[in-house]
Coordinates of C-alpha atoms in Angstrom, one line a residue:
X59 CA 97.3 111.9 96.2
X60 CA 95.0 111.3 100.0
X61 CA 94.3 114.8 100.6
X62 CA 92.9 115.2 96.7
X63 CA 91.5 111.4 97.4
X64 CA 89.6 112.9 100.3
X65 CA 88.3 116.1 98.9
X66 CA 87.2 114.8 96.3
X67 CA 84.9 112.1 98.6
X68 CA 84.0 115.0 100.4
X69 CA 83.2 117.1 98.1
X70 CA 80.5 113.7 96.6
X71 CA 82.6 114.5 93.4
X72 CA 83.0 112.1 90.8
X73 CA 86.2 110.5 90.8
X74 CA 86.0 109.7 86.7
X75 CA 85.6 113.5 85.6
X76 CA 89.6 113.5 87.1
X77 CA 90.7 110.1 86.2
X78 CA 93.3 111.9 83.8
X79 CA 94.9 113.7 85.6
X80 CA 95.1 112.0 88.6
X81 CA 94.4 108.1 88.3
X82 CA 97.4 106.2 86.0
X83 CA 100.8 104.9 85.8
X84 CA 102.4 105.6 82.9
X85 CA 104.0 102.9 81.9
X86 CA 104.0 101.2 84.8
X87 CA 106.7 98.7 84.1
X88 CA 104.1 96.3 82.3
X89 CA 105.2 95.7 78.3
X90 CA 102.5 93.7 76.6
X91 CA 103.1 92.3 73.4
X92 CA 102.1 94.2 70.4
X93 CA 101.3 97.3 72.0
X94 CA 98.2 95.8 73.7
X95 CA 96.6 96.7 76.6
X96 CA 94.8 94.4 78.9
X97 CA 93.1 97.3 81.3
X98 CA 90.1 99.4 79.7
X99 CA 88.0 102.3 81.6
X100 CA 84.8 101.6 82.9
X101 CA 81.4 102.9 82.2
X102 CA 80.1 102.4 85.4
X103 CA 79.6 104.6 88.3
X104 CA 82.4 103.1 91.1
X105 CA 84.5 101.2 89.3
X106 CA 86.7 102.8 87.9
X107 CA 88.7 100.4 85.2
X108 CA 88.2 96.8 84.3
X109 CA 90.1 93.7 82.1
X110 CA 89.0 93.9 78.8
X111 CA 86.2 90.8 79.1
X112 CA 86.9 87.8 76.5
X113 CA 90.8 88.4 76.0
X114 CA 93.9 87.3 76.4
X115 CA 97.4 88.9 76.1
X116 CA 101.2 88.1 76.7
X117 CA 103.3 90.1 79.1
X118 CA 107.3 89.3 79.2
X119 CA 108.3 91.9 81.6
X120 CA 105.6 91.0 84.0
X121 CA 107.5 88.2 85.5
X122 CA 108.8 89.3 89.1
X123 CA 112.8 89.8 87.6
X124 CA 113.2 86.9 91.0
X125 CA 111.3 84.1 89.5
X126 CA 112.5 81.7 86.8
X127 CA 109.9 79.3 87.1
X128 CA 108.0 81.6 83.7
X129 CA 109.5 83.7 80.9
X130 CA 105.9 84.8 79.5
X131 CA 102.7 85.1 80.9
X132 CA 99.2 84.8 78.9
X133 CA 97.0 87.0 80.9
X134 CA 93.5 85.6 79.5
X135 CA 89.5 87.3 80.7
X136 CA 86.3 86.4 80.9
X137 CA 83.4 87.0 79.2
X138 CA 82.6 89.4 82.5
X139 CA 86.2 90.9 82.1
X140 CA 87.3 88.8 85.5
X141 CA 91.0 86.6 84.9
X142 CA 89.8 83.7 84.4
X143 CA 90.0 80.5 86.5
X144 CA 91.9 77.5 85.3
X145 CA 90.1 73.9 85.2
X146 CA 86.1 75.2 86.4
X147 CA 83.6 72.3 86.8
X148 CA 80.8 73.0 84.6
X149 CA 78.6 71.4 87.6
X150 CA 79.6 72.7 91.0
X151 CA 78.0 73.1 95.0
X152 CA 79.6 75.8 95.8
X153 CA 80.7 79.4 94.6
X154 CA 83.8 80.4 96.4
X155 CA 84.8 84.1 94.9
X156 CA 88.0 86.0 95.4
X157 CA 88.1 89.3 95.2
X158 CA 91.3 91.2 96.0
X159 CA 94.3 93.5 94.6
X160 CA 97.9 91.6 93.1
X161 CA 98.1 88.9 95.1
X162 CA 95.2 87.8 94.5
X163 CA 94.7 88.6 90.8
X164 CA 98.3 87.0 90.5
X165 CA 100.3 89.5 89.1
X166 CA 103.4 87.6 88.3
X167 CA 102.1 84.0 87.1
X168 CA 100.2 82.2 84.3
X169 CA 97.2 81.5 85.5
X170 CA 97.1 77.8 86.7
X171 CA 99.2 79.3 89.3
X172 CA 97.1 81.5 90.9
X173 CA 95.8 81.2 93.8
X174 CA 92.2 80.5 92.9
X175 CA 93.6 78.3 90.2
X176 CA 95.2 76.6 93.0
X177 CA 92.8 76.0 95.0
X178 CA 90.1 74.2 92.8
X179 CA 92.6 71.7 91.6
X180 CA 93.2 70.8 95.6
X181 CA 89.6 71.3 96.9
X182 CA 88.0 69.5 93.6
X183 CA 90.4 66.7 93.4
X184 CA 89.2 65.8 97.0
X185 CA 85.6 66.3 96.3
X186 CA 84.7 65.6 92.1
X187 CA 83.5 69.3 90.5
X188 CA 81.8 69.8 94.0
X189 CA 83.9 74.1 93.7
X190 CA 83.5 76.4 92.0
X191 CA 86.1 79.8 92.5
X192 CA 86.6 83.1 90.6
X193 CA 88.7 85.2 90.2
X194 CA 87.7 88.9 90.5
X195 CA 90.9 90.9 91.6
X196 CA 92.6 93.1 89.6
X197 CA 95.9 95.1 89.9
X198 CA 95.6 97.9 92.5
X199 CA 92.4 97.4 93.5
X200 CA 91.0 99.5 95.9
X201 CA 88.3 98.2 98.3
X202 CA 85.3 100.7 96.8
X203 CA 86.2 98.8 93.9
X204 CA 86.4 95.2 94.8
X205 CA 82.8 95.6 96.9
X206 CA 81.1 97.6 94.2
X207 CA 82.8 94.6 92.0
X208 CA 81.0 91.8 94.8
X209 CA 77.7 93.9 93.7
X210 CA 78.0 93.1 90.8
X211 CA 78.5 89.4 90.7
X212 CA 75.7 88.9 93.3
X213 CA 73.1 91.3 91.1
X214 CA 74.1 88.8 87.7
X215 CA 74.5 85.8 89.3
X216 CA 73.2 85.5 93.3
X217 CA 74.9 85.3 96.5
X218 CA 78.1 83.2 96.0
X219 CA 79.4 80.8 99.5
X220 CA 81.4 82.7 100.0
X221 CA 83.1 86.3 99.4
X222 CA 87.3 86.2 100.4
X223 CA 88.3 89.6 100.3
X224 CA 91.7 90.8 100.3
X225 CA 91.7 93.4 102.4
X226 CA 95.3 95.9 100.9
X227 CA 96.3 98.9 98.7
X228 CA 93.8 101.1 101.7
X229 CA 95.0 104.7 100.5
X230 CA 96.2 103.5 97.9
X231 CA 94.1 105.6 95.0
X232 CA 93.2 103.0 91.8
X233 CA 95.5 103.4 89.0
X234 CA 94.9 104.2 85.0
X235 CA 96.9 103.9 81.8
X236 CA 98.1 106.7 80.9
X237 CA 96.2 108.1 77.2
X238 CA 98.7 107.4 74.6
X239 CA 98.4 111.0 72.1

């Protein structure tokens, strides 16, 4: 798959044309209730996939088998299509963005246990309503998509005080859910 990614890149071909053939996960181990899906393809050329905006879905099999804290996980998104960070203050002084893959996203934890939510709670206990953490992460998000999402955020909201990138998923292709026929 790496050879295909490099070839597409060198030839400056639009990877969106090939996404149904190369960029998908069939099954993927995640089964959301009622057959619903959390991800959708994006219309933006730099962003291959995104979370559905203003959406909530429950997943019973997203829990790590070694974890016994949760029996089910609810994934909720913001109107912009990012995973909700719990207890965001309405007024704040500093904006901190988290952009990464599954670790920052919190693939197998409830929203109040994601790293951005835990840090927001911790830091705002000390300085009430001072920090605003935003989780712009997704599963299997590659660096080029992380950069595009950071640029999108900055264009809409201005420059944040801090951006924390999770540099992982290097040389891994992004995924899509295979279309049901």
